[in-house]
Tab-separated table of C-alpha atoms in Angstrom:
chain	number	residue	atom	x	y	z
A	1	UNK	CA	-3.843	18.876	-17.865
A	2	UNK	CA	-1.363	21.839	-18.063
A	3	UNK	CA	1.525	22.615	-15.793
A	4	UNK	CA	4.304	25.255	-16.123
A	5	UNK	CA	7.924	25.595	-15.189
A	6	UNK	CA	10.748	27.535	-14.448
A	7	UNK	CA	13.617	26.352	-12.354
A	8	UNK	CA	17.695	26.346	-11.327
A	9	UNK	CA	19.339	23.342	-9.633
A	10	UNK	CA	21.606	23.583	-7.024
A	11	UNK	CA	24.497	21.094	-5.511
A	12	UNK	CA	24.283	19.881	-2.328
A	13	UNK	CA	27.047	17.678	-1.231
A	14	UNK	CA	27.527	15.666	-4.077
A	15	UNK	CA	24.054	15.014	-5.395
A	16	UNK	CA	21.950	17.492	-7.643
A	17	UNK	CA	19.049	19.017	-6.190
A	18	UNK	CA	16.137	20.509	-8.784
A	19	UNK	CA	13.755	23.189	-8.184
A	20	UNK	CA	10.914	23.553	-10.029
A	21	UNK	CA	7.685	25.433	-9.489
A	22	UNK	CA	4.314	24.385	-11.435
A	23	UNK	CA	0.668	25.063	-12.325
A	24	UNK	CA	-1.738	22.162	-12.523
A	25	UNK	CA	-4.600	22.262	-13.910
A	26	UNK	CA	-6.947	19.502	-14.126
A	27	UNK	CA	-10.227	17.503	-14.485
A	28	UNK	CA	-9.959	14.144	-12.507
A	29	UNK	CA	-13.485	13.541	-13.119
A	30	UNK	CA	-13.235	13.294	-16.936
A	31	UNK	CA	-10.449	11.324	-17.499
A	32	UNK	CA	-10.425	11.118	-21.546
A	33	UNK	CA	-9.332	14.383	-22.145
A	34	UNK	CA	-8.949	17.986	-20.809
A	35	UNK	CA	-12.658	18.924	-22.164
A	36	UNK	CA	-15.580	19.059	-19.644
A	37	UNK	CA	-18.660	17.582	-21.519
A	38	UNK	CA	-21.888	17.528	-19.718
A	39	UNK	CA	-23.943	15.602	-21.879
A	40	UNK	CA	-21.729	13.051	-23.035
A	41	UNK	CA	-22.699	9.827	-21.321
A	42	UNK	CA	-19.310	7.654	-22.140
A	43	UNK	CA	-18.170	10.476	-19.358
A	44	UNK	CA	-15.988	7.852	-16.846
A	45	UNK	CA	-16.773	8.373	-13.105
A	46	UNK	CA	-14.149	8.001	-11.190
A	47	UNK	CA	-15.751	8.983	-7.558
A	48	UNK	CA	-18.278	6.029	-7.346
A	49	UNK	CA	-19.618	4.682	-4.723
A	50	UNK	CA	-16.972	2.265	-4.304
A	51	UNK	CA	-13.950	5.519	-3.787
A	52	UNK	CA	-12.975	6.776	-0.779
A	53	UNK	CA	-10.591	8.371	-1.834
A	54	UNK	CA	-7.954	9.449	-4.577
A	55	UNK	CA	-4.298	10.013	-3.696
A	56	UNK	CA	-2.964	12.547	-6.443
A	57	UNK	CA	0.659	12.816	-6.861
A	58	UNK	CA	3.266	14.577	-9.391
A	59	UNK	CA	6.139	12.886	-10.541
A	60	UNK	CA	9.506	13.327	-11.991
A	61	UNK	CA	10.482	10.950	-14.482
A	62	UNK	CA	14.023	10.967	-16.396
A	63	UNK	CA	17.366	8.873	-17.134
A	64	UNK	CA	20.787	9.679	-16.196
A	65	UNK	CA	24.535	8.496	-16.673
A	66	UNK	CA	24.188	6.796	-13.605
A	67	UNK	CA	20.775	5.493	-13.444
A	68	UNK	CA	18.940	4.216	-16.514
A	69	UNK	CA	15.233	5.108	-14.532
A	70	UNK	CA	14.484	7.758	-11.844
A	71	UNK	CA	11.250	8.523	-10.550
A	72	UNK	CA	10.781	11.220	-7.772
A	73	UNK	CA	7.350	12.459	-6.208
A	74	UNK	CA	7.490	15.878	-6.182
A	75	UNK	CA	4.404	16.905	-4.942
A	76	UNK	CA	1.182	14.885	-3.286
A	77	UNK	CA	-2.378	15.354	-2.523
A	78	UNK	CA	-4.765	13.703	-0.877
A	79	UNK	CA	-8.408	14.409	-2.783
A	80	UNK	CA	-11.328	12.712	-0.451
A	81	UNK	CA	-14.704	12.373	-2.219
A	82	UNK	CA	-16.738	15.180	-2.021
A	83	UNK	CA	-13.620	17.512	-2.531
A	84	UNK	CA	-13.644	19.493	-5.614
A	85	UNK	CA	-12.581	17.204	-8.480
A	86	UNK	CA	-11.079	20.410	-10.709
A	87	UNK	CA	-7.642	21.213	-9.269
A	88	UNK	CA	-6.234	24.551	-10.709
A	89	UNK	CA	-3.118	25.455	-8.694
A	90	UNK	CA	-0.760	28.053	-9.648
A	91	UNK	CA	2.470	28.582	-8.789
A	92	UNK	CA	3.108	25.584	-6.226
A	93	UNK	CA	6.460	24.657	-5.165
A	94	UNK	CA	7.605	21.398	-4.625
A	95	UNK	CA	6.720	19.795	-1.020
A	96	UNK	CA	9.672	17.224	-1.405
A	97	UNK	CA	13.443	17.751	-2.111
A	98	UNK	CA	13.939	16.875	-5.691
A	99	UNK	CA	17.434	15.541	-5.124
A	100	UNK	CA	18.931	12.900	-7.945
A	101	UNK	CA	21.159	10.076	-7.072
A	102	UNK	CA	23.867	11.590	-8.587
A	103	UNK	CA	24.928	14.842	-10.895
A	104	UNK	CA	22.662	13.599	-13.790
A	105	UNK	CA	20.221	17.250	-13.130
A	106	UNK	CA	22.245	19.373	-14.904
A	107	UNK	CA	22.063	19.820	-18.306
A	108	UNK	CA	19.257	16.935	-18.604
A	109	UNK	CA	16.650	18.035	-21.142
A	110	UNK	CA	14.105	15.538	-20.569
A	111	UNK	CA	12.344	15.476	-17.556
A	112	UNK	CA	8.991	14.561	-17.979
A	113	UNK	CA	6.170	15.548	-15.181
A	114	UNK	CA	3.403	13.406	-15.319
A	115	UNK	CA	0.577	13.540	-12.683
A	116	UNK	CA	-0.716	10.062	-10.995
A	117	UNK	CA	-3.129	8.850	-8.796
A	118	UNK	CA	-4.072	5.939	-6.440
A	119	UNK	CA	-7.822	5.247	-6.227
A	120	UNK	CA	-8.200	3.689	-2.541
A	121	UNK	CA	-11.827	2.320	-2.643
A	122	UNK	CA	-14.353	1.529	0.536
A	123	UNK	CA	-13.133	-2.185	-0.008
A	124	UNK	CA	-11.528	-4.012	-3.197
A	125	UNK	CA	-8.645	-3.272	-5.993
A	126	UNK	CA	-6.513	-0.622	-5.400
A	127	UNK	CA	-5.805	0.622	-9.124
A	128	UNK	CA	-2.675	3.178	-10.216
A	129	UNK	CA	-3.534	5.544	-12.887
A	130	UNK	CA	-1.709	8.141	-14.878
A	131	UNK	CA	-3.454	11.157	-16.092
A	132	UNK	CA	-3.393	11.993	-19.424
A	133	UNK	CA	-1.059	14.882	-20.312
A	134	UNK	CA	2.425	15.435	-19.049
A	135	UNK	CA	5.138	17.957	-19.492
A	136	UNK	CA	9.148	17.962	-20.308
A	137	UNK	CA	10.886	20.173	-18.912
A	138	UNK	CA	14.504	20.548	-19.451
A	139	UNK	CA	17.315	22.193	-16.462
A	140	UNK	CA	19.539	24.204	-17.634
A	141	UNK	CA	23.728	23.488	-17.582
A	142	UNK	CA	24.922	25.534	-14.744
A	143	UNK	CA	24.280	25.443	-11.450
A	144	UNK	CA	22.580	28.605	-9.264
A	145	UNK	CA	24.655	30.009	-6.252
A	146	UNK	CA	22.426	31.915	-5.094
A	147	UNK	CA	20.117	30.313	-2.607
A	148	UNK	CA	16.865	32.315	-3.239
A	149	UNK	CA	13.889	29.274	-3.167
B	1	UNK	CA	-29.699	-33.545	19.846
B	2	UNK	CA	-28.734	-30.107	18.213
B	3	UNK	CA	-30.337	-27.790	21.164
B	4	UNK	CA	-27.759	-29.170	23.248
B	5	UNK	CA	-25.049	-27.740	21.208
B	6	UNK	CA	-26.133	-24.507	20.284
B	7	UNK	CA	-24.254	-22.423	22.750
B	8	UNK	CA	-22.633	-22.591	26.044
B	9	UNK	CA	-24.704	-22.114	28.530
B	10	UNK	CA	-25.346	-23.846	32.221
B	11	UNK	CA	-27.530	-26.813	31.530
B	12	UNK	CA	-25.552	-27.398	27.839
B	13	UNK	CA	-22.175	-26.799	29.442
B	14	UNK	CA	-23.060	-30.307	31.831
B	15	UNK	CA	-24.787	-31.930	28.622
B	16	UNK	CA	-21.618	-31.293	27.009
B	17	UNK	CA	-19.208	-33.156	29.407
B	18	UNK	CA	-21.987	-36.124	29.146
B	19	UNK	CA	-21.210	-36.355	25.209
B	20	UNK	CA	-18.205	-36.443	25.729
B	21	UNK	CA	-17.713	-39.158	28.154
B	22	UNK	CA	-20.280	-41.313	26.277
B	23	UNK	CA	-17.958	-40.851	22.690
B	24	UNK	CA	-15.995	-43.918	22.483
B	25	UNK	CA	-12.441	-43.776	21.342
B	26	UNK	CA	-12.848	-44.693	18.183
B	27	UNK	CA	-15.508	-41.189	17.778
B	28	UNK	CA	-12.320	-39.336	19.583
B	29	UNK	CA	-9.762	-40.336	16.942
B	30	UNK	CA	-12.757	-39.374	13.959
B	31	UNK	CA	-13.141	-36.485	15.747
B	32	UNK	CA	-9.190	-35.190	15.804
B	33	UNK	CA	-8.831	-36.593	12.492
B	34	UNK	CA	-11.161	-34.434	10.980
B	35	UNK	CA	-10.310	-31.423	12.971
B	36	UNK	CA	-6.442	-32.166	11.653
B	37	UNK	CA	-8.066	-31.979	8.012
B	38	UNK	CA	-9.234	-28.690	8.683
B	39	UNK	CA	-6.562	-27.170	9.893
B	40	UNK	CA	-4.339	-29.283	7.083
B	41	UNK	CA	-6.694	-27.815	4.199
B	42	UNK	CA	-6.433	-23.960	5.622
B	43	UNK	CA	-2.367	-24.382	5.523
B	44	UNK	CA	-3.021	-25.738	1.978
B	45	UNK	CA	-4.817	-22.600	1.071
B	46	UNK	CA	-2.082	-20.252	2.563
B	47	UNK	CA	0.640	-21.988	1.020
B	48	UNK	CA	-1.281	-22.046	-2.458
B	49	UNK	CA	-1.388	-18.386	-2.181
B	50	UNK	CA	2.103	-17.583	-1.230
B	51	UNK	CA	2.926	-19.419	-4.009
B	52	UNK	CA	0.262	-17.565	-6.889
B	53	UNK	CA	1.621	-14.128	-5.445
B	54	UNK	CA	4.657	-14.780	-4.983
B	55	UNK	CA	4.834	-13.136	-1.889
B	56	UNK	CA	5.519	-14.437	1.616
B	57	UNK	CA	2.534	-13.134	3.106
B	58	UNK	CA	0.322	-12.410	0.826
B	59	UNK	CA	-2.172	-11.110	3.639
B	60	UNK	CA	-1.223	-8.731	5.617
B	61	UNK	CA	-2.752	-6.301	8.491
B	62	UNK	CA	-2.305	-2.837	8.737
B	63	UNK	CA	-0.955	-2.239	12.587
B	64	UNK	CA	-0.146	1.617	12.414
B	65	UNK	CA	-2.126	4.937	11.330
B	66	UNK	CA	0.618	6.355	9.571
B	67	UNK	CA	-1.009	5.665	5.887
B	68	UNK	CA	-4.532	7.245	6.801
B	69	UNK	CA	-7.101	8.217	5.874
B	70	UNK	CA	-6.182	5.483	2.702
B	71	UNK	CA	-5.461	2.358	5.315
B	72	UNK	CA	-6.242	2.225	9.212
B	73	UNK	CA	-5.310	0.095	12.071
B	74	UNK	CA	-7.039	-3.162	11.336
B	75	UNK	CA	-7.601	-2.828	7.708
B	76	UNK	CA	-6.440	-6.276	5.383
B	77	UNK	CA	-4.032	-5.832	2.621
B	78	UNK	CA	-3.565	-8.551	-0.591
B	79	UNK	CA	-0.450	-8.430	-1.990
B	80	UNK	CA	1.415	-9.491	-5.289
B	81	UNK	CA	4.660	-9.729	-5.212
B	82	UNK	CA	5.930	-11.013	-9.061
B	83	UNK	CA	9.481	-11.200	-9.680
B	84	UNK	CA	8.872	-9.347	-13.344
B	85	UNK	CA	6.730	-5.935	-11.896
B	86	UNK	CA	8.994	-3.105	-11.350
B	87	UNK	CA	8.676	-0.705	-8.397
B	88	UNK	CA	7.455	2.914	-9.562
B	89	UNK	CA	6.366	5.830	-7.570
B	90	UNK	CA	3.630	6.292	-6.330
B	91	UNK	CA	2.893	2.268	-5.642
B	92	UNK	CA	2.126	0.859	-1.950
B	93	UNK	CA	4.498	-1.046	-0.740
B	94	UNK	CA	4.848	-3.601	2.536
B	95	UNK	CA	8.706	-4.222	3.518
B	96	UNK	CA	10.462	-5.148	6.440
B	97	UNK	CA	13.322	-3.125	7.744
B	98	UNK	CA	16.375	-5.749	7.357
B	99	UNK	CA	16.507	-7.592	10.925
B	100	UNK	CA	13.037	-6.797	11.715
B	101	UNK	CA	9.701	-8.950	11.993
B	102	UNK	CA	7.415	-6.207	11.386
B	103	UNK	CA	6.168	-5.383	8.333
B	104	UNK	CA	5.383	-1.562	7.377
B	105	UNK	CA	3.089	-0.486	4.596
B	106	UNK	CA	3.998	2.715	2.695
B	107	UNK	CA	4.240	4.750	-0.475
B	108	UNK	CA	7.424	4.581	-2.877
B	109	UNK	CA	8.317	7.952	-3.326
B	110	UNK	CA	11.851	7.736	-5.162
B	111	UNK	CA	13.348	5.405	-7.490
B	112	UNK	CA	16.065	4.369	-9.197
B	113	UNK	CA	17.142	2.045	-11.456
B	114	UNK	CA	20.045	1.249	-13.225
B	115	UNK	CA	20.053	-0.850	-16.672
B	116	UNK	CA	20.577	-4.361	-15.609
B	117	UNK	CA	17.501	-3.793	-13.155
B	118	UNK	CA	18.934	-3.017	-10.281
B	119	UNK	CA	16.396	-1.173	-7.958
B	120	UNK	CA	16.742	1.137	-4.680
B	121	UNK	CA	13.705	3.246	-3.699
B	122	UNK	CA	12.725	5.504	-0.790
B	123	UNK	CA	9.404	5.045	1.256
B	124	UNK	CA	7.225	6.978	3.212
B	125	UNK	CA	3.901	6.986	5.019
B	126	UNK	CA	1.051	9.180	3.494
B	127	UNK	CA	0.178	10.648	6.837
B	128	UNK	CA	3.919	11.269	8.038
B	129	UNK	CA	5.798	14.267	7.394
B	130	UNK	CA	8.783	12.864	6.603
B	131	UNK	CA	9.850	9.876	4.620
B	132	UNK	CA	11.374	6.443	5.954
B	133	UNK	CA	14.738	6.961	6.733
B	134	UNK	CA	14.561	7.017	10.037
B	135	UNK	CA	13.019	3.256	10.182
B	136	UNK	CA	15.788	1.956	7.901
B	137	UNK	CA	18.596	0.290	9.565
B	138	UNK	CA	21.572	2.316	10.352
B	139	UNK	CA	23.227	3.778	7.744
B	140	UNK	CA	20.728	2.137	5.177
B	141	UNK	CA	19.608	5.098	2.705
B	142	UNK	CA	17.198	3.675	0.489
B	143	UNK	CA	15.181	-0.257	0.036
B	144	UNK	CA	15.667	-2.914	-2.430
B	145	UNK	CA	13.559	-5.424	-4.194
B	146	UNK	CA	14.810	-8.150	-1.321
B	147	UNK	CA	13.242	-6.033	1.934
B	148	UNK	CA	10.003	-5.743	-0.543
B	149	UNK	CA	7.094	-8.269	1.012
B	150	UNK	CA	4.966	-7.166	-1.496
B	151	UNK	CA	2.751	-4.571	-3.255
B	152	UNK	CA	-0.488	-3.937	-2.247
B	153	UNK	CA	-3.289	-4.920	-4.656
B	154	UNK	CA	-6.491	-4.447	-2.773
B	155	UNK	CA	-8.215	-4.029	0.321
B	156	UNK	CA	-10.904	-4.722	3.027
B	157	UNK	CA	-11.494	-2.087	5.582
B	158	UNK	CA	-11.682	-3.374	9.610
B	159	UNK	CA	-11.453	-7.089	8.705
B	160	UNK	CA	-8.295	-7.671	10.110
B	161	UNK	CA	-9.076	-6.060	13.635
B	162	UNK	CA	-9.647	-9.442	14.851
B	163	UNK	CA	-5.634	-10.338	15.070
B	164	UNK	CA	-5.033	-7.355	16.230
B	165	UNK	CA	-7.428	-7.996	19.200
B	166	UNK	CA	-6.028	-11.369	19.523
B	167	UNK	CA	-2.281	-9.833	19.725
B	168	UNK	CA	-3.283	-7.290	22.495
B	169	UNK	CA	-5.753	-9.673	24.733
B	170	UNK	CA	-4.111	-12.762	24.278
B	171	UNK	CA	-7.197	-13.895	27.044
B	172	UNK	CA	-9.188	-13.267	23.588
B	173	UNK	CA	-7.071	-15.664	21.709
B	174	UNK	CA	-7.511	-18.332	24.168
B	175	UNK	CA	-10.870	-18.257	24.992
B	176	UNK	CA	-11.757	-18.063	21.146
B	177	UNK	CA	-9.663	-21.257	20.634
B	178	UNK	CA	-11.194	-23.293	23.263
B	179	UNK	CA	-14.448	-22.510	22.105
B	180	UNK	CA	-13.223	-23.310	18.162
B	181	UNK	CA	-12.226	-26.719	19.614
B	182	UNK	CA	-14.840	-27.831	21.585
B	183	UNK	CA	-17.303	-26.883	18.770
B	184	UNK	CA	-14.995	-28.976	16.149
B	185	UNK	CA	-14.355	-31.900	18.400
B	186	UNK	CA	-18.063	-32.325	19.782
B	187	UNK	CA	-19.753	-31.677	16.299
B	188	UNK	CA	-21.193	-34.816	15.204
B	189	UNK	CA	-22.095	-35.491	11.799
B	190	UNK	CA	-26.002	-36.735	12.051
């Protein structure tokens, strides 16, 4: 599970607003690690009979002055069985305004992307599960003026 | 006797009347008295799980589309609700708008959290397009653990169609509880 960055943040009002573009890559059926292995039977199945769906989503998680948690969804998916289980996206933008409570964007180093999902089965326990893998990525101490997303 | 009460039909629906003005009081009073444990034991049950979730309703029917294709209109919900699990992205949540009855399932999409645990988070339904602030109350921005019903744990698809039926032909309603009643009044225990 690999994603990539770049980004500027921009005010609006009074609260910080990130952008940040990514790549994801990743395997949902083979949840141990990044490697694809076809013959290894410990390989965990994660579209079973029993999954209708999974509901993928990339998250934002950091600390600020003002809040000792934050957790924003940048992104979402919806992956219905049958779909292709390798995602490889390049290049996506962020479908939902990453705005903080607060200034505590700029100049925060550690902003850790991790990538989630939600398995919604036919009938029964609705589990949460974080992949494997996740990425810091720090914004940098100025904001951008120019408004060129 | 059990052909007579299997179903309601012309002959049976007479048969039925006869029983009933042959049971002598005494049969009556069994009768209610074991119907009133029935319904005493099922409030029982509730009230046991409200209490092991910690949720008010730990049950709860899905009434609107706007979390498909994950939940439709009729699907049943079981929530937790523990004091102790924090609210993260990403998690299903069923609140109620402050001053409102109904109670809306949807995805936390935003927290935040400051040190000495207090929570406010942002909603929104999978299948909208945008997130909840429009059902909050006016000039409410985000939720907090008190307008939180619960989290949902699991499911069961269509199961809870049944109330909804019941809500929108209340004719339904009736009819099914006549039916309940005369079965649990007339059943005699041979």
């Amino acid at each position: 599970l690999r994603k990539n960055v770049e980004d500027f943040t921009g005010p609006r009002e009074r609260s910080d607003l990130g952008f940040v573009t990514f790549d994801i890559t990743a395997d949902i059926l083979n949840r141990k690690n990044g490697l694809q292995t076809f013959r290894n039977k410990n390989t965990l199945i994660i579209f079973d009979w029993n999954v209708k769906q999974l509901f993928l989503y990339l998250s934002a998680e950091y600390s600020t002055k003002n809040n000792a948690l934050n957790q924003v969804v940048l992104w979402d998916k919806i992956m219905l069985r049958g779909d292709n289980p390798r995602l490889s996206l390049k290049d996506m933008k962020s479908k939902y305004f990453f705005f903080d409570d607060g200034n505590g964007l700029k100049g925060n180093r550690n902003i850790t992307l991790t990538l989630s999902w939600n398995v919604v089965p036919n009938a029964g326990i609705l589990p949460l599960v974080t992949g494997s893998g996740h990425v810091s990525v720090p914004f940098p101490d100025t904001y951008e003026t120019t408004k060129s997303y | 006797g059990w052909p007579r009460r299997c179903g309601i039909r012309g002959r049976a629906v007479m048969d039925l009347f006869g029983d009933l003005r042959r049971m002598n009081k005494r049969q009556l009073y069994y009768q209610v008295l074991n119907f009133a444990m029935i319904v005493s034991s099922a409030l029982m049950i509730w009230k046991g799980l409200i209490v092991v979730t910690g949720s008010e309703s730990p049950i709860v029917v899905v009434l609107s589309g706007s979390m498909e294709p994950a939940f439709h209109r009729g699907d049943l919900l079981f929530l937790t609700n523990f004091h102790d699990d924090p609210i993260r992205a990403g998690e299903i949540v069923v609140f109620k708008v402050e001053g409102r009855d109904i109670p809306i399932v949807h995805r936390v999409i935003k927290v935040h959290e400051k040190g000495n645990g207090n929570i406010k988070f942002l909603t929104k339904g999978d299948n909208n397009e945008v997130d909840d602030r429009g059902l909050y109350k006016e000039g409410q921005n985000w939720l907090e653990k008190k307008d939180v019903v619960g989290r949902a744990r699991g499911f069961l698809p269509y199961v809870g169609m049944v109330t909804i039926i019941m809500n929108d032909y209340p004719k339904f309603k009736y009819a099914l509880l006549a039916v309940m009643g005369a079965y649990v009044l007339l059943k005699r225990e041979s």
